CSV table of C-alpha atoms in Angstrom, one decimal:
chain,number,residue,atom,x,y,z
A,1210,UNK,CA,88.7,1.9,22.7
A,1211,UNK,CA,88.6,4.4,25.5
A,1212,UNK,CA,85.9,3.3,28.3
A,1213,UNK,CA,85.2,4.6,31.6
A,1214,UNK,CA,83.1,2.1,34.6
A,1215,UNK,CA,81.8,3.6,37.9
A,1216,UNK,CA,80.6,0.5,39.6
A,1217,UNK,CA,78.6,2.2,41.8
A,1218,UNK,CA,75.1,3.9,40.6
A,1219,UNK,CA,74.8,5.4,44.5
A,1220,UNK,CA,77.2,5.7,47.0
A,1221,UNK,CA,75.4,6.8,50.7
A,1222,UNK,CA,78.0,8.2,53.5
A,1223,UNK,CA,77.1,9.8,57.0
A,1224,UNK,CA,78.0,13.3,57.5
A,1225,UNK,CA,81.5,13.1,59.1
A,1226,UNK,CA,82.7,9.9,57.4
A,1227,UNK,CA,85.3,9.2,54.7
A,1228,UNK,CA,83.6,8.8,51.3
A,1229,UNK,CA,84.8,7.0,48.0
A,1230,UNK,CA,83.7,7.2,44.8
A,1231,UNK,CA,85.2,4.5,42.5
A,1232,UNK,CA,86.2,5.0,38.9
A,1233,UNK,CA,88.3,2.5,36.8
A,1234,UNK,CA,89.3,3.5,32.9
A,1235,UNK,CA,90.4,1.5,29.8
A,1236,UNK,CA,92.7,3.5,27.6
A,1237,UNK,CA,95.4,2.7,24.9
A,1238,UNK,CA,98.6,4.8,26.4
A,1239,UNK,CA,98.6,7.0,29.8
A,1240,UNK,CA,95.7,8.1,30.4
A,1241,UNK,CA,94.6,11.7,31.6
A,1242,UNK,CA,91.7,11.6,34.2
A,1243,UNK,CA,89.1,13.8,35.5
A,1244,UNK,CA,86.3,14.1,38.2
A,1245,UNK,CA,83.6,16.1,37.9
A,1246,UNK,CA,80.5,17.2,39.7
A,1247,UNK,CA,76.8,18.1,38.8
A,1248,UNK,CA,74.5,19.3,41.2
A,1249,UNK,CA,70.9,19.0,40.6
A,1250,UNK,CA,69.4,21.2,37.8
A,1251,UNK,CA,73.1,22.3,37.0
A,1252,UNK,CA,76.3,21.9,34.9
A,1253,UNK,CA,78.9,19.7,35.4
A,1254,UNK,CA,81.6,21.4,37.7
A,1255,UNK,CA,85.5,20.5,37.2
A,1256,UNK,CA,86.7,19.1,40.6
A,1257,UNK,CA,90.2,17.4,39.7
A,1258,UNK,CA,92.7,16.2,37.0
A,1259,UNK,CA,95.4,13.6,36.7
A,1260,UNK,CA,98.2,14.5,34.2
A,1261,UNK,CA,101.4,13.0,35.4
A,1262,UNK,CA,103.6,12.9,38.4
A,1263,UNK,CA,102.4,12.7,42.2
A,1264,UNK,CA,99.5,10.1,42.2
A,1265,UNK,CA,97.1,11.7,44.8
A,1266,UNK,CA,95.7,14.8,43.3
A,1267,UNK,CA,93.8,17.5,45.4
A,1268,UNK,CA,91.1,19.3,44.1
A,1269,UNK,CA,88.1,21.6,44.8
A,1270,UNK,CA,85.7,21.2,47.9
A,1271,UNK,CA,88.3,19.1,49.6
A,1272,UNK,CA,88.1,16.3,47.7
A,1273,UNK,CA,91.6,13.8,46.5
A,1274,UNK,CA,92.0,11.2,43.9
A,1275,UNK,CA,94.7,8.6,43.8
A,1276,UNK,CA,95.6,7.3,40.4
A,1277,UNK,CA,96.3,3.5,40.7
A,1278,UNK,CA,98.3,2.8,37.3
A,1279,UNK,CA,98.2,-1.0,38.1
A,1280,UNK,CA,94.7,-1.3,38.8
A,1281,UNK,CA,93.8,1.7,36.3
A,1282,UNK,CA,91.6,3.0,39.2
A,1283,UNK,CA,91.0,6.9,39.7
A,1284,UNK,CA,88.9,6.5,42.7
A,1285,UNK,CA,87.5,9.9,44.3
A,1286,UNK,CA,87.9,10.5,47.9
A,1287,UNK,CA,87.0,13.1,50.8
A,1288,UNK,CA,88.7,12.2,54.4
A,1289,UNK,CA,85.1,13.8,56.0
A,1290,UNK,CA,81.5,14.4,53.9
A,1291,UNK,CA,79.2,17.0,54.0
A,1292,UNK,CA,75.6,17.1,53.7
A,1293,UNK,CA,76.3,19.5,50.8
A,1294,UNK,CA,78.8,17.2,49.0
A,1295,UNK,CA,75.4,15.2,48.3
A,1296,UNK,CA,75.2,15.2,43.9
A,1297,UNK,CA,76.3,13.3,40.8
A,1298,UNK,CA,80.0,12.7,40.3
A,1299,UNK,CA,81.5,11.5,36.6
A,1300,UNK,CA,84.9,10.2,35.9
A,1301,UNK,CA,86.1,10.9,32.8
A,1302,UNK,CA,88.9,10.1,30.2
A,1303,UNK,CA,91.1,11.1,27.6
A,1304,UNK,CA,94.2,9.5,26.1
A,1305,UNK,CA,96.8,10.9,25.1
A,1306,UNK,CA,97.7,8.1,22.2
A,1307,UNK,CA,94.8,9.7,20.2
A,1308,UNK,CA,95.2,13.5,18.5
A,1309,UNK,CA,91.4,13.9,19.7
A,1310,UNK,CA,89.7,16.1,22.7
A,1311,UNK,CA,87.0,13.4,23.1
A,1312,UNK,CA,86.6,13.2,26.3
A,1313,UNK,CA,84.4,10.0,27.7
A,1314,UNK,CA,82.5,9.9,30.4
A,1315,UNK,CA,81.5,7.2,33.2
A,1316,UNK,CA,77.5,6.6,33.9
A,1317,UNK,CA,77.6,8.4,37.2
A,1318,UNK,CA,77.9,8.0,40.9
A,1319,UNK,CA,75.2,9.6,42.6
A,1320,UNK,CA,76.3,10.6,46.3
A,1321,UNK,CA,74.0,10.9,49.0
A,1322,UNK,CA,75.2,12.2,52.4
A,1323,UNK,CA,73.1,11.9,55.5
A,1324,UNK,CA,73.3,14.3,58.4
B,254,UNK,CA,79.1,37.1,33.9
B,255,UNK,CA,78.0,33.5,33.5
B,256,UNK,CA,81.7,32.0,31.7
B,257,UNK,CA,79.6,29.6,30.0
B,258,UNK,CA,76.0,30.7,29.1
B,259,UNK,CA,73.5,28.6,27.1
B,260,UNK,CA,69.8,29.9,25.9
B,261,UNK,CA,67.2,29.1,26.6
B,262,UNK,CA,67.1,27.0,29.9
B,263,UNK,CA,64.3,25.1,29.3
B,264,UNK,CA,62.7,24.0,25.7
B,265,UNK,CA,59.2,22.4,25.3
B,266,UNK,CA,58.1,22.2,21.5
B,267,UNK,CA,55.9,19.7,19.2
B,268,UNK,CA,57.3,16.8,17.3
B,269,UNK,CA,58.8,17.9,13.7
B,270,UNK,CA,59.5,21.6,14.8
B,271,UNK,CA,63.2,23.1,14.1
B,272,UNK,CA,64.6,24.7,17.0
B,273,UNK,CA,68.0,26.4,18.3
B,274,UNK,CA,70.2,26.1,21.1
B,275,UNK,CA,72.9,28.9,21.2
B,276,UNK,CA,76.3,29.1,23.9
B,277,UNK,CA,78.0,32.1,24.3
B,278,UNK,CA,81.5,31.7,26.4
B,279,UNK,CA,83.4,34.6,27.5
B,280,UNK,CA,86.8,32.4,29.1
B,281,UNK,CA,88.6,33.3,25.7
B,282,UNK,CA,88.5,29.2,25.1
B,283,UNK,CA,89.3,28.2,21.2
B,284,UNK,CA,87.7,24.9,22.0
B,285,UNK,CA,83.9,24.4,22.4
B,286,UNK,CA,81.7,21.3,22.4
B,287,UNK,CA,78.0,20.3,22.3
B,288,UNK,CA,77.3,17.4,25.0
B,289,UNK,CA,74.0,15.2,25.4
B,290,UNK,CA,72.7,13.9,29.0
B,291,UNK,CA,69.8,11.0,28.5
B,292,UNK,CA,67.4,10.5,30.9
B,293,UNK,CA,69.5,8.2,33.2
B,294,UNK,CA,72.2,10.9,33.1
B,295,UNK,CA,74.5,9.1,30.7
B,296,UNK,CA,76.6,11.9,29.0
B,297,UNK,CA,78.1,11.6,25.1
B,298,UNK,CA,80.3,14.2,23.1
B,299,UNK,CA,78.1,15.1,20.0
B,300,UNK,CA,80.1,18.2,18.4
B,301,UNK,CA,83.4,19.8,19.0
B,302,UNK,CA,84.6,23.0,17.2
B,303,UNK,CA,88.1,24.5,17.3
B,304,UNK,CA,88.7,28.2,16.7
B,305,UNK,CA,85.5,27.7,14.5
B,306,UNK,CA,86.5,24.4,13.0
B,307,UNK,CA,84.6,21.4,13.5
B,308,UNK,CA,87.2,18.4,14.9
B,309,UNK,CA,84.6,16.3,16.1
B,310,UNK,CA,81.1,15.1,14.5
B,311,UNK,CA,80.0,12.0,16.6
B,312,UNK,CA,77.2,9.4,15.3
B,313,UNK,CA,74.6,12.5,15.6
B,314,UNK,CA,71.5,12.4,12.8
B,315,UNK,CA,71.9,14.8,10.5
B,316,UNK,CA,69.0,16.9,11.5
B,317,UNK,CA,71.4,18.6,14.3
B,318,UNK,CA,73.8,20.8,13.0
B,319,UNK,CA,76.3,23.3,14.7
B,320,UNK,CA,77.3,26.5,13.8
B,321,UNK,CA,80.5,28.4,14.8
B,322,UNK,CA,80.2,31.8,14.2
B,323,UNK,CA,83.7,32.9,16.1
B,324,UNK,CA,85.1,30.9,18.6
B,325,UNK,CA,82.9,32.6,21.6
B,326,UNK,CA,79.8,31.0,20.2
B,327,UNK,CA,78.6,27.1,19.2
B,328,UNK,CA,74.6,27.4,18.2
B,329,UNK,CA,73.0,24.1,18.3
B,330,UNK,CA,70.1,23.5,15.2
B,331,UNK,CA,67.9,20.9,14.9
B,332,UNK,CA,65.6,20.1,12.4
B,333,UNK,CA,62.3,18.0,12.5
B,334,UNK,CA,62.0,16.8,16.3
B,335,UNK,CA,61.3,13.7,17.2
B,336,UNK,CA,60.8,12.1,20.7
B,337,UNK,CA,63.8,10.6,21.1
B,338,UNK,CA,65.7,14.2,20.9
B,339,UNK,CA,64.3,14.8,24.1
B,340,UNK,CA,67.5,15.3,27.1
B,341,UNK,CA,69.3,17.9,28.3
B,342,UNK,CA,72.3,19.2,26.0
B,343,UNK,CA,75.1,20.8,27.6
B,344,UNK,CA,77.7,23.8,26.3
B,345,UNK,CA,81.2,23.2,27.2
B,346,UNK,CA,84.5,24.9,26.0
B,347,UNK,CA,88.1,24.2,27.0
B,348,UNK,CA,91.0,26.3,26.8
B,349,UNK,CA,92.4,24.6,23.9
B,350,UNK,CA,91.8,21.0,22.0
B,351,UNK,CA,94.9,19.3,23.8
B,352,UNK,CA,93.7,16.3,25.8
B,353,UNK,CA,94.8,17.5,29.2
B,354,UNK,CA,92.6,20.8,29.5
B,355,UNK,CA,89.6,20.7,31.4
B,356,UNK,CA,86.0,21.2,29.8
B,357,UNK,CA,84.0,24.2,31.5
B,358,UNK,CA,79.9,23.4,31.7
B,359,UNK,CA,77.0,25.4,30.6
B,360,UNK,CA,73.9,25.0,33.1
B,361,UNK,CA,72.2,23.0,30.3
B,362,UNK,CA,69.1,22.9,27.9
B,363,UNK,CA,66.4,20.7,29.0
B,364,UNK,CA,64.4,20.1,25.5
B,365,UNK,CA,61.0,18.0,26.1
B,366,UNK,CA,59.2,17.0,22.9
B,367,UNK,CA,56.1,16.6,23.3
């Protein structure tokens, strides 16, 4: 079965610093990988994908993800936070061994930046 | 010009009431889905419909039931409300069903039954 763990219910970063969200998956076949963002009282906001090839991805807001095949690990990353980065980031999954668009999502890593 | 619009925002309404939830998306998407958020934000796929067809009917009580009237437009119906219905339900729709194609969010329905 697909599964998706976010070890981390909060993650707090100082303005400025690096910042790392983790995300690890559990799929049958390659998996395809996503980030996403909800800010309070709002939808959830596409941020990045994984498909195939290079293994750092670059997506919206300045944010990366390196996929770690060997470690199935999709961790989010930002070289420096912003207050405003500050909201709920899900991983999420889909394999592409299964003919379905389910995609499953981790519990959530709430990120709080301090000024 | 909201790509993905649900209505209404909010929902407050008595135990064993019948109620609606209807998404509208104007991305030209065949694929849309009906998502719920729990209380400790934990999100699960209920619904997905592609061009009109239902692909995907999770564990979901039978008192909620989708309706696809074109492809633009998922309603969600529920019948006889109970507590436990209570969460926010998101509208999402994709470009197409294919597992690498990203999932575009509505703003969300908070229901409360009370």
């Amino acid at each position: 079965a697909q599964s998706v763990a976010q070890p981390e219910d909060q993650v707090n970063v100082a303005e400025g610093n690096p910042l790392t969200v983790k995300c690890t998956y559990s799929v049958s076949g390659n998996p395809y990988l996503f980030w996403y963002v909800q800010y309070p009282n709002r939808g959830l906001q596409f941020l990045l994908k994984y498909i195939t090839g290079d293994n750092l991805v670059k997506g919206s807001y300045g944010f990366e993800a390196e996929f770690n095949k060997s470690q199935t690990s999709f961790h989010l990353k930002k070289p420096s936070a912003l207050v405003s980065d500050s909201a709920l980031y899900f991983c999420a999954v889909r394999s592409r061994s299964y003919n379905t668009d389910k995609l499953i999502f981790g519990t959530g890593t709430r990120l709080q930046v301090f000024p | 010009d909201t790509a993905v619009s649900q209505t209404p925002k909010y929902l407050v309404t008595q135990m064993g009431n019948d109620k609606s939830i209807k998404c509208e998306q104007n991305l030209g998407h065949d694929t849309m889905y009906w998502y719920k958020q729990d209380s400790k934000k934990f999100l699960k796929i209920m619904f997905s419909y592609n061009n009109k067809e239902l692909i995907i009917n999770e564990t979901v009580p039978n008192r909620f039931s989708p309706k696809s009237p074109d492809k633009a437009h998922l309603n969600l119906h529920i019948n006889s409300l109970e507590l436990g219905d209570s969460a926010v339900y998101f509208c999402a729709s994709s470009q197409d069903n294919r597992p690498n194609t990203e999932a575009f969010f509505g703003q969300g329905t908070r229901l409360t039954v009370v």
